[in-house]
Amino acid sequence: MSTPHNSAEKGDIAKTVLMPGDPLRAEFIAKTYLENPVCYNKVRGMLGFTGKYKGKEISVQGSGMGIPSIGIYTHELFTEYDVDNIIRVGTAGAIADFVNLRDVIIAMGACTNSNFAAQFNLPGTYAPTASYGLLSSAVKVAEEKGAAYHVGNVLSSDTFYDDSNSLAKWQKMNVLGVEMESAALYMNAARLGKNALCILTVSDCPLRGLSTTPEERQTTFTDMMEIALEAAVSAE
């Protein structure tokens, strides 16, 4: 059964989904790495594909930008399409001064300035974290590949243009990078008893004035993609 945001039918989407923010990156991953990819969604241009990687059925779909967007898509994937594992493959701005352009960040936890957790009516502050099985698999693959990677906290921000210039304050808490989606993914997975991980490539260093091009962000961050695919193959 389709949803207002996804034209797929039950069975069209694999149990494990890779989820970049950019739907064109989803298309690149599908056409580069998956065998016989089939497009199951074009609603709002949020492309989704299912194919096989090393004999395992894998889907890849865009999430759009920001916590509200990924919150909608992941909720529907988990609840309407019986997806068990979602691995975000996105981009981040470096915050920590030892994190460099094109490094991979594997997000163990996701700080946030969003009010997304308010819906759960919790009697305190919730700490969104990755699923350990996916996290450990990704770290093992990154190590075997010899990738430049870091494991730790990221910031899921509701603001891209931040009038308060807060990144230096997050830096003093050893937050590795800033992005805009992971906290919602982790909270949805926790609430629904599912598994989630966020793997990021550093696309810019806002505190140092360094950046990559849109084309590079779409098609060249292959270490992250390959780490996610290998972790997906290990996912139960």
mmCIF file of C-alpha atoms in Angstrom:
data_model
loop_
_atom_site.group_PDB
_atom_site.id
_atom_site.type_symbol
_atom_site.label_atom_id
_atom_site.label_comp_id
_atom_site.label_asym_id
_atom_site.label_seq_id
_atom_site.Cartn_x
_atom_site.Cartn_y
_atom_site.Cartn_z
ATOM 1 C CA MET A 1 0.000 0.000 0.000
ATOM 2 C CA SER A 2 1.420 3.375 -0.993
ATOM 3 C CA THR A 3 1.647 6.420 1.291
ATOM 4 C CA PRO A 4 1.247 10.138 0.500
ATOM 5 C CA HIS A 5 5.043 10.292 0.048
ATOM 6 C CA ASN A 6 5.948 6.889 -1.397
ATOM 7 C CA SER A 7 4.358 5.026 -4.317
ATOM 8 C CA ALA A 8 5.950 1.669 -3.435
ATOM 9 C CA GLU A 9 3.807 -1.342 -2.611
ATOM 10 C CA LYS A 10 4.507 -3.826 0.171
ATOM 11 C CA GLY A 11 7.381 -6.031 -0.896
ATOM 12 C CA ASP A 12 8.983 -3.429 -3.160
ATOM 13 C CA ILE A 13 11.396 -2.249 -0.460
ATOM 14 C CA ALA A 14 14.105 -4.370 1.162
ATOM 15 C CA LYS A 15 14.493 -4.912 4.896
ATOM 16 C CA THR A 16 17.626 -2.744 4.823
ATOM 17 C CA VAL A 17 17.609 0.740 3.266
ATOM 18 C CA LEU A 18 20.502 3.105 2.615
ATOM 19 C CA MET A 19 19.233 6.673 2.876
ATOM 20 C CA PRO A 20 21.151 9.656 1.506
ATOM 21 C CA GLY A 21 19.596 13.076 1.774
ATOM 22 C CA ASP A 22 20.068 13.727 -1.950
ATOM 23 C CA PRO A 23 17.843 11.554 -4.181
ATOM 24 C CA LEU A 24 20.417 11.872 -6.969
ATOM 25 C CA ARG A 25 22.971 10.260 -4.651
ATOM 26 C CA ALA A 26 20.446 7.478 -4.130
ATOM 27 C CA GLU A 27 20.289 7.017 -7.894
ATOM 28 C CA PHE A 28 24.093 7.034 -8.138
ATOM 29 C CA ILE A 29 24.424 4.361 -5.445
ATOM 30 C CA ALA A 30 21.730 2.192 -7.033
ATOM 31 C CA LYS A 31 23.179 2.384 -10.548
ATOM 32 C CA THR A 32 26.801 2.025 -9.401
ATOM 33 C CA TYR A 33 26.541 -0.736 -6.820
ATOM 34 C CA LEU A 34 23.226 -2.622 -7.073
ATOM 35 C CA GLU A 35 22.442 -5.438 -9.492
ATOM 36 C CA ASN A 36 19.307 -4.853 -11.567
ATOM 37 C CA PRO A 37 18.031 -1.849 -9.579
ATOM 38 C CA VAL A 38 14.320 -1.128 -9.933
ATOM 39 C CA CYS A 39 12.921 2.332 -9.172
ATOM 40 C CA TYR A 40 9.976 2.042 -6.756
ATOM 41 C CA ASN A 41 9.370 5.705 -5.958
ATOM 42 C CA LYS A 42 9.434 9.050 -7.789
ATOM 43 C CA VAL A 43 6.920 10.954 -5.637
ATOM 44 C CA ARG A 44 8.252 14.486 -4.960
ATOM 45 C CA GLY A 45 11.406 13.444 -6.800
ATOM 46 C CA MET A 46 12.485 11.381 -3.773
ATOM 47 C CA LEU A 47 13.900 8.502 -5.786
ATOM 48 C CA GLY A 48 13.954 5.005 -4.311
ATOM 49 C CA PHE A 49 15.479 1.836 -5.779
ATOM 50 C CA THR A 50 15.736 -1.836 -4.835
ATOM 51 C CA GLY A 51 18.386 -4.210 -6.159
ATOM 52 C CA LYS A 52 20.930 -6.725 -4.930
ATOM 53 C CA TYR A 53 24.377 -6.225 -3.467
ATOM 54 C CA LYS A 54 26.490 -9.352 -3.018
ATOM 55 C CA GLY A 55 23.332 -11.439 -3.259
ATOM 56 C CA LYS A 56 21.378 -9.494 -0.624
ATOM 57 C CA GLU A 57 18.364 -7.336 -1.442
ATOM 58 C CA ILE A 58 19.089 -3.713 -0.552
ATOM 59 C CA SER A 59 17.090 -0.542 -1.119
ATOM 60 C CA VAL A 60 18.354 3.009 -1.369
ATOM 61 C CA GLN A 61 16.148 6.080 -1.128
ATOM 62 C CA GLY A 62 16.528 9.828 -0.630
ATOM 63 C CA SER A 63 15.334 11.430 2.593
ATOM 64 C CA GLY A 64 15.421 15.105 1.705
ATOM 65 C CA MET A 65 16.954 17.710 3.977
ATOM 66 C CA GLY A 66 16.220 18.198 7.660
ATOM 67 C CA ILE A 67 14.653 16.400 10.590
ATOM 68 C CA PRO A 68 11.003 16.815 9.485
ATOM 69 C CA SER A 69 11.712 15.246 6.095
ATOM 70 C CA ILE A 70 13.729 12.256 7.290
ATOM 71 C CA GLY A 71 11.268 11.872 10.160
ATOM 72 C CA ILE A 72 8.424 11.312 7.682
ATOM 73 C CA TYR A 73 10.271 8.986 5.321
ATOM 74 C CA THR A 74 11.847 6.787 7.994
ATOM 75 C CA HIS A 75 8.588 6.496 9.943
ATOM 76 C CA GLU A 76 6.816 5.279 6.815
ATOM 77 C CA LEU A 77 9.615 2.880 5.892
ATOM 78 C CA PHE A 78 9.612 1.362 9.375
ATOM 79 C CA THR A 79 5.835 1.201 9.878
ATOM 80 C CA GLU A 80 4.306 0.831 6.401
ATOM 81 C CA TYR A 81 7.003 -1.137 4.582
ATOM 82 C CA ASP A 82 8.393 -3.320 7.408
ATOM 83 C CA VAL A 83 11.952 -2.032 6.994
ATOM 84 C CA ASP A 84 14.213 -3.206 9.826
ATOM 85 C CA ASN A 85 17.459 -1.286 9.206
ATOM 86 C CA ILE A 86 18.094 2.217 7.862
ATOM 87 C CA ILE A 87 21.627 3.483 7.273
ATOM 88 C CA ARG A 88 21.851 7.187 6.524
ATOM 89 C CA VAL A 89 24.671 8.001 4.090
ATOM 90 C CA GLY A 90 24.949 11.769 4.217
ATOM 91 C CA THR A 91 27.262 14.731 4.387
ATOM 92 C CA ALA A 92 28.441 16.772 7.342
ATOM 93 C CA GLY A 93 30.383 19.868 8.194
ATOM 94 C CA ALA A 94 33.429 19.243 10.364
ATOM 95 C CA ILE A 95 33.310 20.735 13.857
ATOM 96 C CA ALA A 96 36.234 19.046 15.632
ATOM 97 C CA ASP A 97 39.549 20.503 14.502
ATOM 98 C CA PHE A 98 41.031 17.028 13.859
ATOM 99 C CA VAL A 99 38.242 16.075 11.391
ATOM 100 C CA ASN A 100 39.195 16.858 7.803
ATOM 101 C CA LEU A 101 37.543 17.244 4.412
ATOM 102 C CA ARG A 102 36.394 13.849 3.020
ATOM 103 C CA ASP A 103 36.889 12.030 6.347
ATOM 104 C CA VAL A 104 34.137 9.582 7.269
ATOM 105 C CA ILE A 105 32.169 10.085 10.497
ATOM 106 C CA ILE A 106 30.292 7.135 11.990
ATOM 107 C CA ALA A 107 27.762 8.724 14.324
ATOM 108 C CA MET A 108 27.574 6.902 17.636
ATOM 109 C CA GLY A 109 25.252 9.573 19.031
ATOM 110 C CA ALA A 110 23.358 12.598 17.735
ATOM 111 C CA CYS A 111 23.024 15.780 19.756
ATOM 112 C CA THR A 112 20.304 18.074 18.507
ATOM 113 C CA ASN A 113 18.791 21.531 18.858
ATOM 114 C CA SER A 114 15.498 20.164 17.491
ATOM 115 C CA ASN A 115 12.291 19.711 19.457
ATOM 116 C CA PHE A 116 11.589 16.375 17.729
ATOM 117 C CA ALA A 117 11.731 14.391 20.988
ATOM 118 C CA ALA A 118 8.929 16.453 22.565
ATOM 119 C CA GLN A 119 6.322 14.238 20.864
ATOM 120 C CA PHE A 120 7.394 11.291 23.025
ATOM 121 C CA ASN A 121 6.516 13.151 26.253
ATOM 122 C CA LEU A 122 9.591 11.889 28.097
ATOM 123 C CA PRO A 123 10.369 13.010 31.660
ATOM 124 C CA GLY A 124 13.886 14.154 30.737
ATOM 125 C CA THR A 125 16.343 14.643 27.877
ATOM 126 C CA TYR A 126 16.620 11.758 25.418
ATOM 127 C CA ALA A 127 20.057 10.824 23.990
ATOM 128 C CA PRO A 128 19.652 9.440 20.432
ATOM 129 C CA THR A 129 22.184 6.707 19.633
ATOM 130 C CA ALA A 130 23.022 4.327 16.802
ATOM 131 C CA SER A 131 22.236 0.614 16.852
ATOM 132 C CA TYR A 132 25.368 -1.146 18.053
ATOM 133 C CA GLY A 133 25.242 -4.045 15.577
ATOM 134 C CA LEU A 134 25.259 -1.716 12.577
ATOM 135 C CA LEU A 135 27.807 0.567 14.241
ATOM 136 C CA SER A 136 30.278 -2.231 14.969
ATOM 137 C CA SER A 137 29.916 -3.640 11.444
ATOM 138 C CA ALA A 138 30.586 -0.233 9.900
ATOM 139 C CA VAL A 139 33.650 0.361 12.070
ATOM 140 C CA LYS A 140 35.053 -3.046 11.121
ATOM 141 C CA VAL A 141 34.581 -2.317 7.403
ATOM 142 C CA ALA A 142 36.110 1.160 7.717
ATOM 143 C CA GLU A 143 39.110 -0.331 9.483
ATOM 144 C CA GLU A 144 39.558 -3.023 6.816
ATOM 145 C CA LYS A 145 39.301 -0.422 4.034
ATOM 146 C CA GLY A 146 41.895 1.804 5.682
ATOM 147 C CA ALA A 147 39.448 4.700 5.493
ATOM 148 C CA ALA A 148 40.042 7.923 7.383
ATOM 149 C CA TYR A 149 37.183 7.655 9.874
ATOM 150 C CA HIS A 150 36.036 8.887 13.267
ATOM 151 C CA VAL A 151 33.416 7.500 15.649
ATOM 152 C CA GLY A 152 31.562 9.785 18.038
ATOM 153 C CA ASN A 153 28.915 12.438 18.499
ATOM 154 C CA VAL A 154 27.411 14.595 15.773
ATOM 155 C CA LEU A 155 25.032 17.542 15.929
ATOM 156 C CA SER A 156 21.695 17.256 14.122
ATOM 157 C CA SER A 157 20.781 20.892 13.625
ATOM 158 C CA ASP A 158 17.493 22.448 12.557
ATOM 159 C CA THR A 159 19.402 25.401 11.108
ATOM 160 C CA PHE A 160 21.828 25.457 8.195
ATOM 161 C CA TYR A 161 22.298 29.227 8.336
ATOM 162 C CA ASP A 162 22.825 29.693 12.079
ATOM 163 C CA ASP A 163 22.477 33.263 13.310
ATOM 164 C CA SER A 164 23.926 32.310 16.700
ATOM 165 C CA ASN A 165 27.190 30.927 15.221
ATOM 166 C CA SER A 166 27.066 28.067 17.726
ATOM 167 C CA LEU A 167 29.502 25.561 16.187
ATOM 168 C CA ALA A 168 32.435 26.632 18.357
ATOM 169 C CA LYS A 169 30.336 25.891 21.444
ATOM 170 C CA TRP A 170 29.644 22.365 20.208
ATOM 171 C CA GLN A 171 33.327 21.950 19.367
ATOM 172 C CA LYS A 172 34.300 22.286 23.020
ATOM 173 C CA MET A 173 32.117 19.224 23.765
ATOM 174 C CA ASN A 174 34.110 17.182 21.202
ATOM 175 C CA VAL A 175 31.216 16.954 18.726
ATOM 176 C CA LEU A 176 32.715 15.745 15.443
ATOM 177 C CA GLY A 177 30.451 17.303 12.844
ATOM 178 C CA VAL A 178 27.122 18.928 12.061
ATOM 179 C CA GLU A 179 24.341 17.593 9.827
ATOM 180 C CA MET A 180 20.546 17.821 9.850
ATOM 181 C CA GLU A 181 18.903 14.390 10.050
ATOM 182 C CA SER A 182 20.446 11.727 12.298
ATOM 183 C CA ALA A 183 18.696 12.500 15.581
ATOM 184 C CA ALA A 184 15.243 11.943 14.068
ATOM 185 C CA LEU A 185 16.356 8.703 12.420
ATOM 186 C CA TYR A 186 17.749 7.401 15.712
ATOM 187 C CA MET A 187 14.653 8.416 17.682
ATOM 188 C CA ASN A 188 12.230 6.861 15.185
ATOM 189 C CA ALA A 189 14.231 3.633 15.175
ATOM 190 C CA ALA A 190 14.302 3.494 18.970
ATOM 191 C CA ARG A 191 10.587 4.200 19.311
ATOM 192 C CA LEU A 192 9.662 1.552 16.743
ATOM 193 C CA GLY A 193 12.139 -1.138 17.810
ATOM 194 C CA LYS A 194 14.205 -0.893 14.622
ATOM 195 C CA ASN A 195 17.909 -0.394 13.792
ATOM 196 C CA ALA A 196 19.625 2.740 12.521
ATOM 197 C CA LEU A 197 23.055 4.124 11.775
ATOM 198 C CA CYS A 198 24.383 7.358 10.296
ATOM 199 C CA ILE A 199 27.565 7.368 8.206
ATOM 200 C CA LEU A 200 28.716 10.774 6.970
ATOM 201 C CA THR A 201 31.365 12.168 4.675
ATOM 202 C CA VAL A 202 32.794 15.561 5.591
ATOM 203 C CA SER A 203 31.802 17.825 2.717
ATOM 204 C CA ASP A 204 32.927 21.095 4.267
ATOM 205 C CA CYS A 205 34.772 22.559 7.225
ATOM 206 C CA PRO A 206 32.741 25.668 8.113
ATOM 207 C CA LEU A 207 35.098 26.819 10.845
ATOM 208 C CA ARG A 208 38.008 26.653 8.371
ATOM 209 C CA GLY A 209 36.285 27.829 5.180
ATOM 210 C CA LEU A 210 36.826 24.600 3.204
ATOM 211 C CA SER A 211 34.239 22.839 1.025
ATOM 212 C CA THR A 212 33.607 20.363 -1.798
ATOM 213 C CA THR A 213 31.422 20.932 -4.858
ATOM 214 C CA PRO A 214 27.808 19.734 -5.263
ATOM 215 C CA GLU A 215 28.989 17.301 -7.947
ATOM 216 C CA GLU A 216 31.600 15.817 -5.616
ATOM 217 C CA ARG A 217 29.017 15.404 -2.875
ATOM 218 C CA GLN A 218 26.697 13.565 -5.239
ATOM 219 C CA THR A 219 29.062 11.048 -6.825
ATOM 220 C CA THR A 220 32.511 10.843 -5.205
ATOM 221 C CA PHE A 221 31.975 9.990 -1.550
ATOM 222 C CA THR A 222 32.389 6.290 -2.272
ATOM 223 C CA ASP A 223 34.157 5.224 0.964
ATOM 224 C CA MET A 224 30.988 6.059 2.905
ATOM 225 C CA MET A 225 28.776 4.283 0.377
ATOM 226 C CA GLU A 226 30.890 1.123 0.402
ATOM 227 C CA ILE A 227 31.119 1.031 4.196
ATOM 228 C CA ALA A 228 27.327 1.331 4.396
ATOM 229 C CA LEU A 229 26.747 -1.391 1.796
ATOM 230 C CA GLU A 230 29.063 -3.822 3.552
ATOM 231 C CA ALA A 231 27.426 -3.051 6.900
ATOM 232 C CA ALA A 232 24.042 -3.614 5.225
ATOM 233 C CA VAL A 233 25.129 -7.052 4.015
ATOM 234 C CA SER A 234 25.932 -7.969 7.631
ATOM 235 C CA ALA A 235 22.591 -6.639 8.946
ATOM 236 C CA GLU A 236 20.174 -9.280 10.184
#
